[in-house]
Tab-separated table of C-alpha atoms in Angstrom:
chain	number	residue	atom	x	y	z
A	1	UNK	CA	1.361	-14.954	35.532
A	2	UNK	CA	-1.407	-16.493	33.623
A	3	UNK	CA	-3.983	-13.994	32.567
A	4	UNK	CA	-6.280	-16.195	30.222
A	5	UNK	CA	-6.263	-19.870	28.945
A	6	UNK	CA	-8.071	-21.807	26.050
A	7	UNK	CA	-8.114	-24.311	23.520
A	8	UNK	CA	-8.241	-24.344	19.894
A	9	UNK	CA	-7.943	-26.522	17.113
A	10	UNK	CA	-5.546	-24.393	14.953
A	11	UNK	CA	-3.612	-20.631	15.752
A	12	UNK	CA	-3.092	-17.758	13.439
A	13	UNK	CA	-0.054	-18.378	11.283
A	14	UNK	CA	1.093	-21.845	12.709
A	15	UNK	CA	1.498	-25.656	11.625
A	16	UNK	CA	-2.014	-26.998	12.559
A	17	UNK	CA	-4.032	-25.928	9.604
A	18	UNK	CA	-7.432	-24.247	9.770
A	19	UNK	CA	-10.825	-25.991	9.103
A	20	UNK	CA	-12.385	-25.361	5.648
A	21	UNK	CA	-16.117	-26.576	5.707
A	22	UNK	CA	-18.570	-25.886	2.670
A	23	UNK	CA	-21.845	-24.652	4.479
A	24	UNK	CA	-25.455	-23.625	3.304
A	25	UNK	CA	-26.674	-20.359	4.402
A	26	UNK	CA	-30.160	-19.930	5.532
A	27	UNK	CA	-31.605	-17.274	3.049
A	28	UNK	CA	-28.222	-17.261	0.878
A	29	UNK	CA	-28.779	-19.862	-2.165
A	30	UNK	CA	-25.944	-19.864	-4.302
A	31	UNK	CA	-27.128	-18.984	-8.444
A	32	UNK	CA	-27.507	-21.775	-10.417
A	33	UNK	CA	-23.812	-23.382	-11.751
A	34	UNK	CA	-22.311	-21.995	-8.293
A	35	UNK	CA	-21.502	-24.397	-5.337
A	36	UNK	CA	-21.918	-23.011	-1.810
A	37	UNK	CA	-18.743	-21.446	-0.595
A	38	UNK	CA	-16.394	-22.692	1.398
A	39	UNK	CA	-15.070	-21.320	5.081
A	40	UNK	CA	-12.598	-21.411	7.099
A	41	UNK	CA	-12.912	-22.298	10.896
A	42	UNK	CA	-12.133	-23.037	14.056
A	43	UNK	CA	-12.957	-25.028	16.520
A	44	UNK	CA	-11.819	-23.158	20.278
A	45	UNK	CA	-12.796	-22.950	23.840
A	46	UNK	CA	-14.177	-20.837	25.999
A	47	UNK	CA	-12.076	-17.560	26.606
A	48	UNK	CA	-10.715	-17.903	23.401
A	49	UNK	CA	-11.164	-14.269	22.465
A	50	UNK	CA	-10.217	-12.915	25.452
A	51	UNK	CA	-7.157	-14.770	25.234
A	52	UNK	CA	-5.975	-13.640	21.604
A	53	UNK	CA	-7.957	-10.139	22.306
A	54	UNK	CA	-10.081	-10.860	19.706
A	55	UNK	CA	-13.107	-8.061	19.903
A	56	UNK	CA	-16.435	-9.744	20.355
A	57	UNK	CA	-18.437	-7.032	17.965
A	58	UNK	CA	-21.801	-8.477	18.849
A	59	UNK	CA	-23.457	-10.992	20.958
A	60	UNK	CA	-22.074	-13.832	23.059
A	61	UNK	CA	-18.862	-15.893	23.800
A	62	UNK	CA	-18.790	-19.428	23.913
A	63	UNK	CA	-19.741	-21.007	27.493
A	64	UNK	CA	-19.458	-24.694	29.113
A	65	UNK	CA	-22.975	-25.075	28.516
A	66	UNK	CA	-22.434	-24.806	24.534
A	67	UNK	CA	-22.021	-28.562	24.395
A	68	UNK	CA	-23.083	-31.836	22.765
A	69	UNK	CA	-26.135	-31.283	25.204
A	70	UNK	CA	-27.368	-28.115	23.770
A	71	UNK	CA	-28.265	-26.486	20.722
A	72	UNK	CA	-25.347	-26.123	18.317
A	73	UNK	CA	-24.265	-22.425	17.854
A	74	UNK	CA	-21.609	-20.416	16.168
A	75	UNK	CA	-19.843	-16.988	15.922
A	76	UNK	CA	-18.768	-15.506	12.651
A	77	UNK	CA	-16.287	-13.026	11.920
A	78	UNK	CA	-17.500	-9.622	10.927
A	79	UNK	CA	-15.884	-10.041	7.135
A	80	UNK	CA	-18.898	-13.180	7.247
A	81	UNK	CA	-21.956	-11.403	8.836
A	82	UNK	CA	-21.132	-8.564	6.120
A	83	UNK	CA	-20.480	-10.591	3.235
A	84	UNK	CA	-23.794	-13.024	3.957
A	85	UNK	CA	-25.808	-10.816	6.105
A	86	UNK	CA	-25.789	-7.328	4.755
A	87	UNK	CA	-27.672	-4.736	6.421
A	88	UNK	CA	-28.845	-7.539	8.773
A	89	UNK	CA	-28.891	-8.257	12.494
A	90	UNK	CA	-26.642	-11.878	11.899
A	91	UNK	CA	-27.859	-12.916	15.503
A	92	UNK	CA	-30.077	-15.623	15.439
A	93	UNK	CA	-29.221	-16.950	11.706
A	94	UNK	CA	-28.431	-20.296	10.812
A	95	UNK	CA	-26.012	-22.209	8.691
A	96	UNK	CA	-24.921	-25.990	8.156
A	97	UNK	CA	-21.853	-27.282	8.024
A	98	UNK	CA	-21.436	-30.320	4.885
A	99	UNK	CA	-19.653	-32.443	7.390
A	100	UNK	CA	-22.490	-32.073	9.937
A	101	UNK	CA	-26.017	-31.630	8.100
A	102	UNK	CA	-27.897	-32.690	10.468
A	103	UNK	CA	-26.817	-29.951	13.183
A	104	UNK	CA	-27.673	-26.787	11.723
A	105	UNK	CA	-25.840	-23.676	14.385
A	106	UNK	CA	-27.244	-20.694	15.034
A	107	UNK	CA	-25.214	-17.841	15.196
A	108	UNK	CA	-25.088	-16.491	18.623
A	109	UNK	CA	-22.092	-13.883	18.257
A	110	UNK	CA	-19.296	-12.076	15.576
A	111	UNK	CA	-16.291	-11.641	16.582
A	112	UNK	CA	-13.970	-8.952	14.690
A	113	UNK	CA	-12.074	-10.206	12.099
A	114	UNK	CA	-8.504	-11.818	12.309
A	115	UNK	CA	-6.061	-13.847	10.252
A	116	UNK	CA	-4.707	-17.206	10.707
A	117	UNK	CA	-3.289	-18.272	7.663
A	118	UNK	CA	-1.869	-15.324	5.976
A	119	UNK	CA	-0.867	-11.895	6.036
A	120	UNK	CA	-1.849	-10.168	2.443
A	121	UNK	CA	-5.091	-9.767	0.725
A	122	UNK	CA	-8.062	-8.908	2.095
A	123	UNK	CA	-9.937	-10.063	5.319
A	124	UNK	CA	-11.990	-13.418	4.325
A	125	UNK	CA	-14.790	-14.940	5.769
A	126	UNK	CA	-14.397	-17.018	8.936
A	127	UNK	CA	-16.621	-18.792	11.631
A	128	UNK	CA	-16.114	-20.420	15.069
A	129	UNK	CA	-17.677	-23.832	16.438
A	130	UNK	CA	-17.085	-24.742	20.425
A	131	UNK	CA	-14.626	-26.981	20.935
A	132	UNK	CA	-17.222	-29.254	23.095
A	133	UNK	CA	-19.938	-29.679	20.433
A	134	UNK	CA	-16.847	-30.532	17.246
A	135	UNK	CA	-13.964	-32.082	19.669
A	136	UNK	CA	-13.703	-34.548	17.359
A	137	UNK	CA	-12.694	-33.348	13.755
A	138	UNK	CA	-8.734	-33.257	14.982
A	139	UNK	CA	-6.510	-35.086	17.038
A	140	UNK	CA	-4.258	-32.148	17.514
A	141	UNK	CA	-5.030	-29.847	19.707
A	142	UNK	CA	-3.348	-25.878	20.470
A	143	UNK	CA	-3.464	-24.584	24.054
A	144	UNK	CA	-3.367	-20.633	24.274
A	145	UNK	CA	-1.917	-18.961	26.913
A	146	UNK	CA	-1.982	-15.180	27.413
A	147	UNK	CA	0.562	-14.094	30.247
A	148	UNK	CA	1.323	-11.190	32.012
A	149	UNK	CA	4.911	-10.392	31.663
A	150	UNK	CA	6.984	-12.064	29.156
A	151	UNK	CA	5.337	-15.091	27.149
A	152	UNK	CA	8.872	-17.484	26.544
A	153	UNK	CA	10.182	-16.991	29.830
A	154	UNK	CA	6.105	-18.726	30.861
A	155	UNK	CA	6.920	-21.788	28.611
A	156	UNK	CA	8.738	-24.070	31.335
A	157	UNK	CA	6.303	-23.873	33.864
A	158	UNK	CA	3.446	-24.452	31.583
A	159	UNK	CA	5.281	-27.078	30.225
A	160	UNK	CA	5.666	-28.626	33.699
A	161	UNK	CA	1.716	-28.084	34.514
A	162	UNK	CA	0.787	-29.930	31.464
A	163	UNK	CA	3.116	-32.894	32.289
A	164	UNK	CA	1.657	-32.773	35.966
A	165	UNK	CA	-1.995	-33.592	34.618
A	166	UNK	CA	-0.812	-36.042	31.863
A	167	UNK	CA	2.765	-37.309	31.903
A	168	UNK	CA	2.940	-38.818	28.929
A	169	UNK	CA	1.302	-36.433	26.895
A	170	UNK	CA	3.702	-35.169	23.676
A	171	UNK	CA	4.410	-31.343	23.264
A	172	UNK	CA	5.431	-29.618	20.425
A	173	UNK	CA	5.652	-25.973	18.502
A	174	UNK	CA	5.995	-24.105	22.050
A	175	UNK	CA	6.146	-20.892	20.438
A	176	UNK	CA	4.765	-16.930	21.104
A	177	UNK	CA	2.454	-15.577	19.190
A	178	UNK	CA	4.947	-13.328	18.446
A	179	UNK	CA	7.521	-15.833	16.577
A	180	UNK	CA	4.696	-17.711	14.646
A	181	UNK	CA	4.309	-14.189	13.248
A	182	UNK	CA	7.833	-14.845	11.645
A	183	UNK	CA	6.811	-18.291	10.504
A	184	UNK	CA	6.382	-18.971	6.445
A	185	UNK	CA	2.734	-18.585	6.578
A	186	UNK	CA	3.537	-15.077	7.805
A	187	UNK	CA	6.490	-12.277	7.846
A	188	UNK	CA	9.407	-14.802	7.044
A	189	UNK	CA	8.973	-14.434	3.331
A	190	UNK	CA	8.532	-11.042	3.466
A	191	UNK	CA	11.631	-10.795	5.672
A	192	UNK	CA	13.747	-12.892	2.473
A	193	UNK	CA	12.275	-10.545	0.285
A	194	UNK	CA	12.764	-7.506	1.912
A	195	UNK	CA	16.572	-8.644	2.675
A	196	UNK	CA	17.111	-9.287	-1.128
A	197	UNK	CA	15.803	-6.064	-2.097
A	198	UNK	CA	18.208	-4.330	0.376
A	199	UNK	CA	20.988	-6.324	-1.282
A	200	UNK	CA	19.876	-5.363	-4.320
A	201	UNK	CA	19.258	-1.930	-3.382
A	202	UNK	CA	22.982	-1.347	-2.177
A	203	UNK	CA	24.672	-2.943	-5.502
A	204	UNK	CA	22.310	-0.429	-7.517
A	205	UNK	CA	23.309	2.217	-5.176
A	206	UNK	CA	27.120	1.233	-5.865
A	207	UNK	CA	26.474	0.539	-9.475
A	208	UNK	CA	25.123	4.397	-9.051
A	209	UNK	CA	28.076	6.231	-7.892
A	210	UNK	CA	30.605	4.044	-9.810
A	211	UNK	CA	28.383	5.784	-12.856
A	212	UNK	CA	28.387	9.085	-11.480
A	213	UNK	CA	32.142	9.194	-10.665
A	214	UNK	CA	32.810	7.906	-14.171
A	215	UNK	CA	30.833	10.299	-15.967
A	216	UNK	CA	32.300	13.044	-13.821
A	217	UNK	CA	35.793	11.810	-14.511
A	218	UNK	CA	34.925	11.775	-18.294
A	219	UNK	CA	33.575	15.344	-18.263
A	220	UNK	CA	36.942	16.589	-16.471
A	221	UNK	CA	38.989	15.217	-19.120
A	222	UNK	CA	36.445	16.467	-22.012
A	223	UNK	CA	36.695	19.822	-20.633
A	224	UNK	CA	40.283	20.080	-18.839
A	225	UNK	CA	41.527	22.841	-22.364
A	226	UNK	CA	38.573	25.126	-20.775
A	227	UNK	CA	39.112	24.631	-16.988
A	228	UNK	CA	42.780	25.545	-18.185
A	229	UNK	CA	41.543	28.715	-19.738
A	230	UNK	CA	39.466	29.561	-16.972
A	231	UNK	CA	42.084	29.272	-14.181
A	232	UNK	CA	44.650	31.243	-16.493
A	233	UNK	CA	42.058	34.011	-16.425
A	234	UNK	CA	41.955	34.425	-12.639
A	235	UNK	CA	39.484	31.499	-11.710
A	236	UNK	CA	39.685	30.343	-8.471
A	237	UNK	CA	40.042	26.527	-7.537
A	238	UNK	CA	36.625	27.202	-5.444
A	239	UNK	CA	34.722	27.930	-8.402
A	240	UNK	CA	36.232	25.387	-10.872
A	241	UNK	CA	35.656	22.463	-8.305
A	242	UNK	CA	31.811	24.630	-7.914
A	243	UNK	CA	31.415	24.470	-11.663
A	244	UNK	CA	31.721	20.728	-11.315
A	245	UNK	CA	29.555	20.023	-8.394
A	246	UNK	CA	26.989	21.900	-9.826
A	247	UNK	CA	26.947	19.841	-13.480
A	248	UNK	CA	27.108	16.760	-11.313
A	249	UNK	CA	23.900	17.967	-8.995
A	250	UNK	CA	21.649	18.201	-12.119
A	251	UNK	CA	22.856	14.452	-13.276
A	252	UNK	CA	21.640	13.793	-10.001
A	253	UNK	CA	18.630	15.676	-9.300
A	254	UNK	CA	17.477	14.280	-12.932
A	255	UNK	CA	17.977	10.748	-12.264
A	256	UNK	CA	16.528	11.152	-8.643
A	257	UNK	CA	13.457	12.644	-10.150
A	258	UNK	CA	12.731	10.030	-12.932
A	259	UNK	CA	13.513	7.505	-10.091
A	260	UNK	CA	10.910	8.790	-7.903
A	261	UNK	CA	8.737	8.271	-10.685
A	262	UNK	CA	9.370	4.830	-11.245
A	263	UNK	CA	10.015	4.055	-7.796
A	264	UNK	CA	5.690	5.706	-6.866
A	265	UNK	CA	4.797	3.635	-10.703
A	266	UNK	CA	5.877	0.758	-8.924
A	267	UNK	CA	4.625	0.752	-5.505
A	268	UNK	CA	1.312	1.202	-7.012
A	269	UNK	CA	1.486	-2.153	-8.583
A	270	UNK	CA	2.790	-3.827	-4.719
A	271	UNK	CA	0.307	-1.777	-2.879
A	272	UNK	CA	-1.269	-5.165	-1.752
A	273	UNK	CA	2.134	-6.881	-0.396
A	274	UNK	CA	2.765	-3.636	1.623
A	275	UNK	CA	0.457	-3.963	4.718
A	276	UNK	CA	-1.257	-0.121	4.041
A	277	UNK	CA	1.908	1.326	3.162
A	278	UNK	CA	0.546	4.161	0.576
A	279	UNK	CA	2.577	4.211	-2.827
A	280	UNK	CA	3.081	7.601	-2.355
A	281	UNK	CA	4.653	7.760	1.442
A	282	UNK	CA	6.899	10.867	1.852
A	283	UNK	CA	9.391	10.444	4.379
A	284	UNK	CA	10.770	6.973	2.404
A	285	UNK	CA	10.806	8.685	-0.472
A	286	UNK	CA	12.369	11.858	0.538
A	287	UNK	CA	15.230	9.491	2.687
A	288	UNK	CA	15.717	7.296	-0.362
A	289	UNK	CA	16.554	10.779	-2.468
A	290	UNK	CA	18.590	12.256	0.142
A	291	UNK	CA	20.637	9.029	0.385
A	292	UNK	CA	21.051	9.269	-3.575
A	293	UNK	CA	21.632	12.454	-3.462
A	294	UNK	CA	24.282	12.571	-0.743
A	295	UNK	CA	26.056	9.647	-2.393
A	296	UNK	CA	25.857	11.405	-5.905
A	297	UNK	CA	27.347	14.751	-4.465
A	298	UNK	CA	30.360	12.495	-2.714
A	299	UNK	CA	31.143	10.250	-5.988
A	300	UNK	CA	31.528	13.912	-7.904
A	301	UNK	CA	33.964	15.265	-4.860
A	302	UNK	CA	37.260	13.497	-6.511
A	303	UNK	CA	36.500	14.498	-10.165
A	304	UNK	CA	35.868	17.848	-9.303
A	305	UNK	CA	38.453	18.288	-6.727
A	306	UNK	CA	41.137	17.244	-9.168
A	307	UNK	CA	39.742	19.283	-11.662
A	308	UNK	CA	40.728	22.474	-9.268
A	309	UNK	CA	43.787	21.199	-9.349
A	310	UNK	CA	44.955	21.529	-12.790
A	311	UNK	CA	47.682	23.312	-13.907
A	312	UNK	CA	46.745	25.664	-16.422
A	313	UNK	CA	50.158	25.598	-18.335
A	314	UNK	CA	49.968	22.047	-18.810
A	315	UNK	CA	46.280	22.005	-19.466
A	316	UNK	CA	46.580	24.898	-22.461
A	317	UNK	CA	50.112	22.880	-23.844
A	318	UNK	CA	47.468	19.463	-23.830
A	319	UNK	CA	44.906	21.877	-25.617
């Protein structure tokens, strides 16, 4: 069931941090006053991108032969060759690493970009070192697995082949891809969030209707001499409760529409926490005004319904 294996020293959105060396560019000198910039990394296997189907853009993967025993090489994520490289072929370029100096790594491939330690902003810079030329930098290490059918239900056995090779060897954070996803460093936050504003969403929405049904009720009372007047005339209960309806449908459609306003106003500010979600998206806007709407119409049903109801004797003697 195993369809790919590596190693790495960290994986997107879990425990084991990322690397974070400071490194000098060949041919990028930072201004005067500036340090050199720091990037993240990661130290991995071979297969690794195969494994986390991670597009190699350009170049080479890692091999066996990339090793203490041969020249030390690198790939960087496209967001790197861009940022340091413009308009350049990044192949064959060289950087240094502060912690290694005397091992400056050619780049030898760029993968496409991914993230590792969080979901929101934009795409940063990131580079990869074999596993066999920096095996020493952590004593933790992450074994990727990519499996055919379903990942959790693979756990026990690769448990049990890890055990087989080293007994005493401790496990820990046996996890999918999937769940670190819903980890803090990624969606569980937004999941709180998103949970709160749905609370808070339905006690505005309640808040709404208790307003609308009160107004309504208030109007009905305000006006219950001329509903008498009309219904002594010949008006039918259909067009009283109509008459109603209507006055509450432009309370509504008014407060929908300077809601929609606010509601674009301020999903232009969020547009970064939304993953691409455009401020202006129809079909969550429309469903958010139907839903208002809907509610509206139904808080203005008892108001208007007893206002068909009145008696026109008593409401001209109350007059």
């Amino acid at each position: 069931g195993v369809v790919a294996a590596t190693v790495a020293e960290s994986i997107p959105m879990g425990l084991i941090d990322n690397g974070a060396e400071t490194v000098t560019i060949e041919g990028n000198t930072p201004p005067p006053g500036q340090v050199p910039p720091v990037i993240n990394n990661n130290a991995i296997g071979t297969d690794y991108f195969r494994t986390l189907a991670i597009p190699l853009v350009e170049g080479r993967s890692f091999t066996d032969a990339d090793n203490t025993q041969g020249p030390s090489v690198a790939i960087v994520s496209r967001a790197m060759a861009e940022k340091y490289w413009p308009h350049q072929d990044p192949l064959g370029r060289h950087f240094t690493m502060a912690s290694d100096p005397g091992h400056p790594m050619q780049v030898v491939g760029v993968a496409g970009d991914a993230r590792y330690g969080t979901l929101n902003g934009e795409t940063q810079a990131y580079f990869y070192t074999p596993y066999l030329q920096h095996f020493s930098q952590n004593t933790l290490l992450a074994l990727e697995v990519r499996t055919q059918g379903n990942p959790g239900a693979m756990a026990p056995a690769i448990e049990e082949a890890i055990h087989g090779i080293a007994a005493g060897l401790p496990l820990f954070e046996v996890t999918t891809l999937h769940q670190a996803l819903y980890s803090p460093n990624g969606l569980l936050l937004y999941e709180v969030v998103a949970a709160l504003a749905g609370v808070m969403g339905t006690l505005g929405l309640v808040l709404a209707v208790v307003g609308v049904y009160g107004v309504l009720s208030y109007v009905v009372s305000q006006k219950t001499g001329e509903i008498g007047v009309r219904m002594a005339l010949g008006a039918e209960r259909g067009a009283v409760q109509g008459m109603i309806l209507r006055e509450a449908g432009r309370l509504a459609a008014v407060g929908i529409v300077l809601g929609l306003g606010g509601a674009v106003a301020a999903a232009a500010l969020m547009r970064s926490l939304l993953f691409g979600v455009k401020a202006w998206d129809v079909s969550t806007l429309a469903s958010a005004a139907a839903v208002l709407g809907g509610f509206a119409l139904l808080a203005s049903y008892l108001p208007a319904r007893r206002a068909s109801r009145v008696n026109p004797v008593d409401a001209l003697r109350a007059e």
